[in-house]
GROMACS .gro file of C-alpha atoms in nm:
model
  455
    1MET     CA    1  -1.083  -0.289   1.678
    2PRO     CA    2  -1.423  -0.211   1.835
    3GLU     CA    3  -1.446  -0.377   2.174
    4PHE     CA    4  -1.805  -0.495   2.143
    5ILE     CA    5  -1.721  -0.776   1.896
    6ASP     CA    6  -1.526  -1.053   2.066
    7THR     CA    7  -1.354  -1.235   1.781
    8ASN     CA    8  -1.226  -1.503   2.016
    9GLN     CA    9  -1.573  -1.650   2.014
   10SER     CA   10  -1.688  -1.918   1.774
   11PRO     CA   11  -1.798  -1.799   1.428
   12ILE     CA   12  -2.160  -1.878   1.521
   13SER     CA   13  -2.136  -1.660   1.832
   14ILE     CA   14  -1.974  -1.381   1.629
   15ALA     CA   15  -2.255  -1.400   1.374
   16HIS     CA   16  -2.514  -1.375   1.652
   17ALA     CA   17  -2.332  -1.075   1.797
   18LEU     CA   18  -2.330  -0.905   1.457
   19ALA     CA   19  -2.698  -0.972   1.398
   20GLY     CA   20  -2.783  -0.846   1.744
   21ARG     CA   21  -2.636  -0.510   1.651
   22GLY     CA   22  -2.832  -0.480   1.330
   23ILE     CA   23  -2.553  -0.585   1.096
   24VAL     CA   24  -2.690  -0.763   0.790
   25GLY     CA   25  -2.375  -0.823   0.587
   26VAL     CA   26  -1.997  -0.849   0.608
   27THR     CA   27  -1.765  -0.720   0.335
   28ILE     CA   28  -1.464  -0.949   0.288
   29ALA     CA   29  -1.195  -0.754   0.104
   30TRP     CA   30  -0.856  -0.814  -0.052
   31PHE     CA   31  -0.614  -0.636  -0.285
   32ASP     CA   32  -0.542  -0.765  -0.634
   33ASN     CA   33  -0.214  -0.728  -0.822
   34ASN     CA   34  -0.307  -0.373  -0.924
   35GLY     CA   35  -0.381  -0.245  -0.576
   36ILE     CA   36  -0.753  -0.252  -0.654
   37VAL     CA   37  -0.979  -0.366  -0.373
   38ARG     CA   38  -1.188  -0.667  -0.467
   39SER     CA   39  -1.455  -0.795  -0.230
   40ARG     CA   40  -1.750  -1.016  -0.151
   41ILE     CA   41  -2.039  -0.933   0.083
   42VAL     CA   42  -2.185  -1.226   0.274
   43THR     CA   43  -2.499  -1.213   0.483
   44THR     CA   44  -2.477  -1.231   0.857
   45GLU     CA   45  -2.674  -1.556   0.842
   46GLU     CA   46  -2.405  -1.713   0.624
   47PHE     CA   47  -2.110  -1.561   0.809
   48ALA     CA   48  -2.040  -1.858   1.037
   49SER     CA   49  -2.028  -2.097   0.742
   50VAL     CA   50  -1.812  -1.861   0.537
   51ALA     CA   51  -1.571  -1.819   0.829
   52ARG     CA   52  -1.508  -2.195   0.816
   53LYS     CA   53  -1.534  -2.273   0.445
   54GLY     CA   54  -1.497  -1.941   0.268
   55VAL     CA   55  -1.676  -1.814  -0.039
   56GLY     CA   56  -1.575  -1.918  -0.390
   57VAL     CA   57  -1.393  -1.679  -0.623
   58ALA     CA   58  -1.279  -1.743  -0.980
   59ALA     CA   59  -0.915  -1.844  -1.002
   60ILE     CA   60  -0.840  -1.583  -1.267
   61PHE     CA   61  -0.856  -1.286  -1.027
   62PRO     CA   62  -0.474  -1.269  -0.994
   63VAL     CA   63  -0.456  -1.196  -1.368
   64PHE     CA   64  -0.712  -0.916  -1.381
   65ASP     CA   65  -0.526  -0.608  -1.498
   66THR     CA   66  -0.597  -0.250  -1.390
   67HIS     CA   67  -0.869  -0.213  -1.653
   68ASP     CA   68  -1.044  -0.544  -1.573
   69THR     CA   69  -0.901  -0.725  -1.872
   70ILE     CA   70  -0.827  -1.088  -1.788
   71THR     CA   71  -0.485  -1.153  -1.937
   72ALA     CA   72  -0.382  -1.495  -2.065
   73GLY     CA   73  -0.016  -1.401  -2.030
   74PHE     CA   74   0.043  -1.638  -1.737
   75GLU     CA   75  -0.019  -1.995  -1.849
   76GLU     CA   76  -0.110  -2.138  -1.510
   77LEU     CA   77  -0.408  -1.902  -1.488
   78SER     CA   78  -0.486  -1.871  -1.857
   79ARG     CA   79  -0.814  -2.065  -1.857
   80PRO     CA   80  -1.157  -1.974  -1.714
   81SER     CA   81  -1.141  -2.277  -1.486
   82GLY     CA   82  -1.074  -2.317  -1.118
   83ASP     CA   83  -1.172  -2.159  -0.791
   84PHE     CA   84  -1.022  -2.041  -0.465
   85ARG     CA   85  -1.183  -1.968  -0.131
   86VAL     CA   86  -1.192  -1.631   0.044
   87LEU     CA   87  -1.228  -1.645   0.422
   88PRO     CA   88  -1.260  -1.354   0.666
   89VAL     CA   89  -0.967  -1.293   0.900
   90LEU     CA   90  -1.171  -1.283   1.219
   91GLU     CA   91  -0.935  -1.062   1.419
   92THR     CA   92  -0.980  -0.785   1.159
   93LEU     CA   93  -1.361  -0.785   1.183
   94ALA     CA   94  -1.499  -0.433   1.228
   95PRO     CA   95  -1.855  -0.300   1.210
   96LEU     CA   96  -1.835  -0.002   0.975
   97ALA     CA   97  -1.924   0.329   1.137
   98GLY     CA   98  -1.980   0.501   0.803
   99GLN     CA   99  -2.186   0.218   0.653
  100PRO     CA  100  -2.444   0.122   0.916
  101GLY     CA  101  -2.564  -0.236   0.887
  102LEU     CA  102  -2.237  -0.358   0.735
  103ALA     CA  103  -1.920  -0.497   0.888
  104TRP     CA  104  -1.582  -0.555   0.726
  105ALA     CA  105  -1.298  -0.806   0.739
  106ALA     CA  106  -0.973  -0.858   0.553
  107ALA     CA  107  -0.950  -1.178   0.350
  108ARG     CA  108  -0.722  -1.475   0.351
  109GLN     CA  109  -0.721  -1.712   0.056
  110LEU     CA  110  -0.710  -2.091   0.047
  111ASP     CA  111  -0.761  -2.353  -0.220
  112ARG     CA  112  -1.064  -2.582  -0.209
  113ASN     CA  113  -0.876  -2.831   0.010
  114GLY     CA  114  -0.792  -2.566   0.268
  115ASP     CA  115  -0.428  -2.542   0.163
  116PRO     CA  116  -0.249  -2.209   0.103
  117TRP     CA  117  -0.342  -2.040  -0.226
  118PRO     CA  118  -0.017  -1.941  -0.402
  119TRP     CA  119  -0.158  -1.602  -0.504
  120ASP     CA  120  -0.258  -1.492  -0.154
  121ALA     CA  121  -0.060  -1.168  -0.105
  122ARG     CA  122  -0.130  -1.165   0.268
  123ALA     CA  123   0.048  -1.501   0.294
  124VAL     CA  124   0.344  -1.365   0.094
  125LEU     CA  125   0.387  -1.090   0.352
  126THR     CA  126   0.341  -1.331   0.641
  127ARG     CA  127   0.634  -1.537   0.510
  128GLN     CA  128   0.863  -1.234   0.528
  129VAL     CA  129   0.748  -1.149   0.879
  130GLU     CA  130   0.826  -1.508   0.978
  131ALA     CA  131   1.166  -1.488   0.805
  132ALA     CA  132   1.247  -1.181   1.012
  133ALA     CA  133   1.135  -1.357   1.330
  134GLU     CA  134   1.368  -1.649   1.257
  135LEU     CA  135   1.653  -1.397   1.265
  136GLY     CA  136   1.531  -1.253   1.594
  137LEU     CA  137   1.398  -0.941   1.420
  138THR     CA  138   1.063  -0.768   1.416
  139ILE     CA  139   0.941  -0.508   1.168
  140ARG     CA  140   0.710  -0.216   1.227
  141ALA     CA  141   0.537  -0.041   0.940
  142GLY     CA  142   0.307   0.251   0.874
  143TYR     CA  143   0.166   0.433   0.574
  144GLU     CA  144   0.113   0.795   0.483
  145MET     CA  145  -0.189   0.790   0.253
  146GLU     CA  146  -0.235   1.082   0.015
  147PHE     CA  147  -0.568   1.128  -0.158
  148SER     CA  148  -0.752   1.389  -0.364
  149VAL     CA  149  -1.104   1.510  -0.287
  150PHE     CA  150  -1.350   1.603  -0.562
  151ALA     CA  151  -1.709   1.711  -0.598
  152PRO     CA  152  -1.952   1.423  -0.671
  153ASP     CA  153  -1.928   1.487  -1.047
  154GLY     CA  154  -1.548   1.474  -1.034
  155GLY     CA  155  -1.512   1.850  -1.048
  156PRO     CA  156  -1.334   2.083  -0.804
  157SER     CA  157  -1.411   2.035  -0.435
  158PRO     CA  158  -1.462   2.318  -0.185
  159ALA     CA  159  -1.116   2.247  -0.041
  160GLU     CA  160  -0.949   2.379  -0.356
  161SER     CA  161  -1.004   2.733  -0.232
  162GLY     CA  162  -0.750   2.673   0.044
  163ALA     CA  163  -0.373   2.707   0.016
  164ALA     CA  164  -0.140   2.407   0.038
  165TYR     CA  165  -0.106   2.272   0.393
  166SER     CA  166  -0.358   2.531   0.508
  167GLY     CA  167  -0.625   2.517   0.773
  168ARG     CA  168  -0.869   2.676   0.534
  169ALA     CA  169  -0.859   2.378   0.299
  170LEU     CA  170  -0.964   2.159   0.593
  171VAL     CA  171  -1.235   2.399   0.711
  172GLU     CA  172  -1.400   2.392   0.369
  173VAL     CA  173  -1.465   2.018   0.414
  174ASP     CA  174  -1.475   2.002   0.793
  175ASP     CA  175  -1.792   1.790   0.805
  176PHE     CA  176  -1.609   1.525   0.604
  177VAL     CA  177  -1.292   1.558   0.813
  178ARG     CA  178  -1.481   1.529   1.141
  179ALA     CA  179  -1.676   1.225   1.023
  180LEU     CA  180  -1.363   1.061   0.886
  181LEU     CA  181  -1.171   1.096   1.211
  182LYS     CA  182  -1.465   0.960   1.407
  183ASP     CA  183  -1.522   0.670   1.169
  184LEU     CA  184  -1.154   0.573   1.167
  185ARG     CA  185  -1.154   0.565   1.548
  186VAL     CA  186  -1.473   0.359   1.568
  187ASN     CA  187  -1.349   0.123   1.297
  188GLY     CA  188  -1.030   0.065   1.495
  189VAL     CA  189  -0.780   0.236   1.261
  190ALA     CA  190  -0.527   0.437   1.463
  191ILE     CA  191  -0.383   0.742   1.288
  192GLY     CA  192  -0.118   0.999   1.366
  193GLN     CA  193  -0.240   1.305   1.177
  194LEU     CA  194  -0.447   1.441   0.890
  195HIS     CA  195  -0.354   1.753   0.695
  196ALA     CA  196  -0.400   1.936   0.368
  197GLU     CA  197  -0.121   1.850   0.123
  198PHE     CA  198   0.059   2.036  -0.155
  199GLY     CA  199  -0.171   1.943  -0.444
  200LYS     CA  200  -0.511   2.093  -0.516
  201SER     CA  201  -0.765   1.953  -0.271
  202GLN     CA  202  -0.512   1.690  -0.167
  203PHE     CA  203  -0.491   1.547   0.183
  204GLU     CA  204  -0.263   1.313   0.372
  205LEU     CA  205  -0.352   1.069   0.647
  206SER     CA  206  -0.082   0.889   0.845
  207LEU     CA  207  -0.155   0.545   0.986
  208ALA     CA  208   0.007   0.445   1.313
  209ALA     CA  209   0.305   0.208   1.292
  210VAL     CA  210   0.215  -0.153   1.373
  211ASP     CA  211   0.325  -0.500   1.264
  212PRO     CA  212   0.344  -0.533   0.882
  213VAL     CA  213   0.039  -0.754   0.827
  214SER     CA  214  -0.177  -0.528   1.041
  215ALA     CA  215  -0.035  -0.226   0.856
  216ALA     CA  216  -0.160  -0.367   0.525
  217ASP     CA  217  -0.493  -0.468   0.680
  218ASN     CA  218  -0.533  -0.117   0.819
  219GLN     CA  219  -0.461   0.037   0.482
  220LEU     CA  220  -0.735  -0.176   0.332
  221LEU     CA  221  -0.986  -0.072   0.600
  222ALA     CA  222  -0.878   0.292   0.584
  223ARG     CA  223  -0.963   0.303   0.213
  224GLN     CA  224  -1.312   0.173   0.282
  225THR     CA  225  -1.358   0.424   0.564
  226ILE     CA  226  -1.241   0.722   0.356
  227TYR     CA  227  -1.462   0.629   0.060
  228ALA     CA  228  -1.770   0.601   0.280
  229ALA     CA  229  -1.710   0.925   0.473
  230ALA     CA  230  -1.659   1.118   0.149
  231ARG     CA  231  -1.976   0.979  -0.009
  232THR     CA  232  -2.183   1.059   0.300
  233HIS     CA  233  -2.073   1.422   0.282
  234GLY     CA  234  -2.126   1.472  -0.089
  235LEU     CA  235  -1.765   1.429  -0.196
  236ARG     CA  236  -1.569   1.185  -0.407
  237VAL     CA  237  -1.218   1.060  -0.331
  238SER     CA  238  -0.940   0.932  -0.555
  239PHE     CA  239  -0.621   0.763  -0.437
  240SER     CA  240  -0.482   0.740  -0.791
  241PRO     CA  241  -0.106   0.808  -0.823
  242VAL     CA  242  -0.189   1.092  -1.064
  243THR     CA  243  -0.524   1.272  -1.062
  244ARG     CA  244  -0.441   1.572  -1.281
  245GLU     CA  245  -0.171   1.646  -1.534
  246ASN     CA  246   0.110   1.864  -1.399
  247ASN     CA  247  -0.017   1.828  -1.042
  248PRO     CA  248   0.155   1.645  -0.756
  249GLY     CA  249   0.044   1.285  -0.748
  250ASN     CA  250  -0.074   1.076  -0.455
  251GLY     CA  251   0.191   0.869  -0.287
  252TRP     CA  252   0.133   0.616  -0.011
  253HIS     CA  253   0.470   0.657   0.155
  254LEU     CA  254   0.579   0.339   0.326
  255HIS     CA  255   0.767   0.369   0.656
  256THR     CA  256   0.942   0.070   0.812
  257SER     CA  257   1.176   0.008   1.100
  258VAL     CA  258   1.362  -0.305   1.209
  259TRP     CA  259   1.395  -0.411   1.572
  260ARG     CA  260   1.591  -0.664   1.778
  261ASP     CA  261   1.506  -0.727   2.144
  262ASP     CA  262   1.286  -0.416   2.155
  263VAL     CA  263   1.573  -0.201   2.024
  264ASN     CA  264   1.518  -0.002   1.705
  265LEU     CA  265   1.814  -0.082   1.482
  266LEU     CA  266   1.757   0.234   1.280
  267SER     CA  267   1.886   0.427   1.578
  268GLY     CA  268   2.225   0.364   1.734
  269ASP     CA  269   2.595   0.436   1.744
  270GLY     CA  270   2.680   0.293   1.403
  271PRO     CA  271   2.680   0.448   1.056
  272HIS     CA  272   2.475   0.768   1.031
  273GLU     CA  273   2.325   0.723   1.378
  274MET     CA  274   2.200   0.374   1.298
  275ALA     CA  275   2.301   0.039   1.441
  276THR     CA  276   2.514  -0.162   1.197
  277GLU     CA  277   2.227  -0.400   1.117
  278GLY     CA  278   1.990  -0.108   1.068
  279ALA     CA  279   2.226   0.051   0.819
  280ALA     CA  280   2.250  -0.283   0.636
  281TYR     CA  281   1.868  -0.298   0.623
  282VAL     CA  282   1.861   0.042   0.450
  283ALA     CA  283   2.145  -0.064   0.220
  284GLY     CA  284   1.953  -0.377   0.120
  285ILE     CA  285   1.646  -0.178   0.017
  286LEU     CA  286   1.866   0.069  -0.170
  287ARG     CA  287   2.046  -0.213  -0.355
  288ASP     CA  288   1.719  -0.364  -0.477
  289LEU     CA  289   1.532  -0.037  -0.520
  290PRO     CA  290   1.466  -0.062  -0.899
  291ALA     CA  291   1.299  -0.403  -0.849
  292VAL     CA  292   1.128  -0.307  -0.524
  293ILE     CA  293   0.949  -0.009  -0.678
  294ALA     CA  294   0.827  -0.231  -0.963
  295VAL     CA  295   0.603  -0.374  -0.689
  296THR     CA  296   0.547  -0.072  -0.465
  297ALA     CA  297   0.461   0.171  -0.749
  298PRO     CA  298   0.382  -0.057  -1.043
  299SER     CA  299   0.116   0.111  -1.257
  300GLU     CA  300   0.125   0.329  -1.565
  301ALA     CA  301   0.003   0.611  -1.341
  302SER     CA  302   0.293   0.542  -1.102
  303LEU     CA  303   0.536   0.598  -1.388
  304LEU     CA  304   0.376   0.937  -1.462
  305ARG     CA  305   0.403   1.038  -1.096
  306ARG     CA  306   0.778   0.963  -1.082
  307ARG     CA  307   0.907   1.309  -1.174
  308PRO     CA  308   1.202   1.506  -1.036
  309GLY     CA  309   1.108   1.789  -0.804
  310PHE     CA  310   0.777   1.636  -0.690
  311TRP     CA  311   0.909   1.444  -0.386
  312ALA     CA  312   0.815   1.121  -0.561
  313GLY     CA  313   1.155   0.950  -0.553
  314ALA     CA  314   1.262   0.993  -0.914
  315TYR     CA  315   1.625   0.894  -0.849
  316GLY     CA  316   1.766   0.592  -0.669
  317PHE     CA  317   1.944   0.733  -0.366
  318TRP     CA  318   1.895   0.779   0.006
  319GLY     CA  319   1.923   1.081   0.230
  320VAL     CA  320   1.872   1.194   0.586
  321GLU     CA  321   1.535   1.377   0.598
  322ASN     CA  322   1.569   1.443   0.223
  323ARG     CA  323   1.218   1.444   0.082
  324GLU     CA  324   1.341   1.421  -0.276
  325ALA     CA  325   1.522   1.094  -0.199
  326ALA     CA  326   1.358   0.766  -0.291
  327LEU     CA  327   1.465   0.643   0.053
  328ARG     CA  328   1.431   0.903   0.324
  329TYR     CA  329   1.590   0.823   0.658
  330VAL     CA  330   1.384   0.970   0.943
  331GLN     CA  331   1.599   1.003   1.255
  332GLY     CA  332   1.489   0.973   1.614
  333GLY     CA  333   1.658   1.230   1.838
  334ALA     CA  334   1.623   1.347   2.195
  335LEU     CA  335   1.272   1.487   2.150
  336LEU     CA  336   1.120   1.200   1.955
  337GLY     CA  337   1.317   0.909   2.097
  338ALA     CA  338   1.500   0.623   1.928
  339GLY     CA  339   1.178   0.439   1.857
  340ASN     CA  340   1.075   0.702   1.604
  341ALA     CA  341   1.362   0.632   1.363
  342ASN     CA  342   1.248   0.472   1.037
  343VAL     CA  343   1.313   0.466   0.666
  344GLU     CA  344   1.049   0.599   0.426
  345LEU     CA  345   1.004   0.469   0.072
  346LYS     CA  346   0.873   0.748  -0.150
  347PRO     CA  347   0.798   0.553  -0.474
  348SER     CA  348   0.497   0.377  -0.322
  349ASP     CA  349   0.134   0.440  -0.407
  350ALA     CA  350  -0.220   0.308  -0.410
  351SER     CA  351  -0.171   0.103  -0.726
  352SER     CA  352   0.046  -0.138  -0.527
  353ASN     CA  353  -0.083  -0.432  -0.329
  354PRO     CA  354   0.037  -0.327   0.020
  355TYR     CA  355   0.096  -0.687   0.130
  356LEU     CA  356   0.330  -0.741  -0.164
  357ALA     CA  357   0.485  -0.396  -0.125
  358LEU     CA  358   0.571  -0.458   0.238
  359ALA     CA  359   0.693  -0.809   0.159
  360VAL     CA  360   0.949  -0.694  -0.099
  361VAL     CA  361   1.069  -0.403   0.115
  362ILE     CA  362   1.121  -0.632   0.413
  363GLY     CA  363   1.278  -0.902   0.198
  364ALA     CA  364   1.527  -0.657   0.047
  365GLY     CA  365   1.612  -0.518   0.390
  366LEU     CA  366   1.663  -0.864   0.542
  367ALA     CA  367   1.891  -0.956   0.249
  368GLY     CA  368   2.096  -0.647   0.322
  369ILE     CA  369   2.139  -0.759   0.682
  370ALA     CA  370   2.227  -1.115   0.575
  371ASP     CA  371   2.488  -0.982   0.332
  372GLU     CA  372   2.623  -0.730   0.587
  373LEU     CA  373   2.592  -0.448   0.337
  374ALA     CA  374   2.737  -0.107   0.407
  375VAL     CA  375   2.522   0.190   0.326
  376PRO     CA  376   2.683   0.461   0.107
  377ASP     CA  377   2.704   0.820   0.223
  378PRO     CA  378   2.365   0.993   0.224
  379ILE     CA  379   2.282   1.276  -0.014
  380GLY     CA  380   2.121   1.594   0.112
  381ASP     CA  381   2.065   1.768  -0.222
  382ASP     CA  382   1.800   1.753  -0.491
  383VAL     CA  383   1.998   1.547  -0.740
  384GLY     CA  384   1.762   1.649  -1.019
  385GLY     CA  385   1.958   1.973  -1.030
  386TRP     CA  386   2.291   1.793  -1.065
  387SER     CA  387   2.467   1.726  -1.392
  388GLU     CA  388   2.480   1.376  -1.532
  389ALA     CA  389   2.849   1.366  -1.441
  390GLN     CA  390   2.774   1.454  -1.078
  391ARG     CA  391   2.507   1.187  -1.053
  392SER     CA  392   2.734   0.931  -1.218
  393GLU     CA  393   3.013   1.010  -0.974
  394ARG     CA  394   2.783   0.934  -0.680
  395GLY     CA  395   2.624   0.630  -0.845
  396VAL     CA  396   2.281   0.795  -0.868
  397VAL     CA  397   2.060   0.671  -1.150
  398ALA     CA  398   1.710   0.769  -1.254
  399LEU     CA  399   1.446   0.515  -1.160
  400ALA     CA  400   1.233   0.368  -1.438
  401THR     CA  401   0.971   0.585  -1.602
  402ASP     CA  402   0.864   0.333  -1.864
  403ALA     CA  403   0.701  -0.004  -1.817
  404SER     CA  404   0.960  -0.212  -2.002
  405ALA     CA  405   1.250  -0.085  -1.790
  406GLN     CA  406   1.053  -0.140  -1.472
  407ALA     CA  407   0.954  -0.494  -1.576
  408ALA     CA  408   1.316  -0.574  -1.662
  409ALA     CA  409   1.436  -0.451  -1.322
  410LEU     CA  410   1.203  -0.694  -1.148
  411ALA     CA  411   1.272  -0.982  -1.387
  412ASP     CA  412   1.648  -0.945  -1.337
  413ASN     CA  413   1.637  -0.942  -0.957
  414ASP     CA  414   1.639  -1.293  -0.812
  415ARG     CA  415   1.603  -1.172  -0.453
  416VAL     CA  416   1.283  -0.974  -0.505
  417ARG     CA  417   1.129  -1.238  -0.730
  418ALA     CA  418   1.203  -1.500  -0.464
  419VAL     CA  419   1.005  -1.295  -0.211
  420LEU     CA  420   0.702  -1.306  -0.440
  421GLY     CA  421   0.749  -1.671  -0.533
  422PRO     CA  422   0.730  -1.803  -0.890
  423GLN     CA  423   0.352  -1.824  -0.913
  424MET     CA  424   0.283  -1.480  -0.769
  425TYR     CA  425   0.560  -1.329  -0.981
  426GLY     CA  426   0.422  -1.496  -1.295
  427ALA     CA  427   0.075  -1.352  -1.245
  428PHE     CA  428   0.209  -1.011  -1.140
  429ALA     CA  429   0.436  -0.983  -1.445
  430ALA     CA  430   0.152  -1.085  -1.677
  431VAL     CA  431  -0.072  -0.814  -1.535
  432ARG     CA  432   0.197  -0.550  -1.575
  433ALA     CA  433   0.253  -0.657  -1.937
  434SER     CA  434  -0.120  -0.632  -2.002
  435ASP     CA  435  -0.130  -0.281  -1.857
  436ALA     CA  436   0.169  -0.179  -2.068
  437ALA     CA  437   0.000  -0.309  -2.383
  438TRP     CA  438  -0.314  -0.111  -2.294
  439ALA     CA  439  -0.109   0.209  -2.252
  440GLU     CA  440   0.059   0.191  -2.593
  441GLY     CA  441  -0.043   0.494  -2.796
  442LYS     CA  442  -0.237   0.653  -2.508
  443THR     CA  443  -0.181   1.017  -2.419
  444THR     CA  444  -0.092   1.128  -2.068
  445ALA     CA  445  -0.442   1.267  -2.025
  446GLU     CA  446  -0.596   0.936  -2.127
  447ILE     CA  447  -0.381   0.744  -1.879
  448VAL     CA  448  -0.466   0.987  -1.599
  449ASP     CA  449  -0.839   0.969  -1.673
  450ALA     CA  450  -0.839   0.590  -1.694
  451HIS     CA  451  -0.681   0.551  -1.349
  452LEU     CA  452  -0.863   0.831  -1.169
  453TRP     CA  453  -1.156   0.625  -1.042
  454ARG     CA  454  -0.980   0.289  -1.029
  455TYR     CA  455  -0.850   0.393  -0.687
   0.00000   0.00000   0.00000
């Protein structure tokens, strides 16, 4: 976070500090149940009051679907009545380098009495972090964010003339790349690397591993930063899981590790070079994978992205450094150190709410530890090339590629639903049903086009 804003001050002092630096408004942002960023901008003059009391938002926001239809499928939020309050999380406050005059903060949500709002995804994640702490565990998390760059009219960008993973693709948009790296640094978002990806004019940005709530906050701020840098340099960005038919989609690969007493449990002398508890954490995520991905990659576009051979995690298995596996175990080693070991979830993308995505991953992993699960042997092959008999022998099943199967996987999993809580699950399921109804009869091209600029 930029050092020149001391968020330990009172809200009035923070507002004065913002105004003194020419900032006229603060964007307060949150993710909805479709991974879409919703926001309010408040003036600097009103910031101190909003920091204490929040700004009112209609209670039906948890049941907005991807296409801004307000579904009545969840009875508790089926009427146009009610309100909740959105307050800035002061420690996330960041003046925006790419949007001079504006600052940004992640949101927390309360009801009008100041009590927790049941549909606050940030609070859902916080509960899982606290559950881990009660067991003496901490979680670290980071995202790899893939995105596609277009010309302002949505046509090909200059980067398309470069080969996959090439330096030329970056050179063609180097003004944008330079500004983006600078803006991320000024905005306080630490990254590991940026590179051209496999798809046409596709890039990947890796966020540094931090605590889970900060990881989700950083993803939210990184989106804002990328959008602004692209616009400034005459480009347009899409994070949609699928941006073109028959082209690799954009994943937001979710990396987590589990620690006890500053020791990474995903590195050790136990099964497959993990500590026993670390292996159980991986086994827990693997056990609940069909329900987990209903939250981490929930949209109709997510279902299109989930194809064998595209490193999107089409089958439910794990492997050591296997990029076709839905769960990829990344080892440490002598060069990188034990702290580098983590497990990567491939079926994860920008249509997920990252607070909910992290919550269900952590919840599944903690359940695996509690149940002392043993992880099966890893698979090093591309199982898409196996016969059905071979996959059946190893217990490998295809993950859902239709909305009804994905919804059923979540509905049938008590553990993952418990992480969400009944009210959050009810709204989330209603939104997914609304999206599925919208998609009926739509062609692949129509689904791709409808999601392209949602993200």
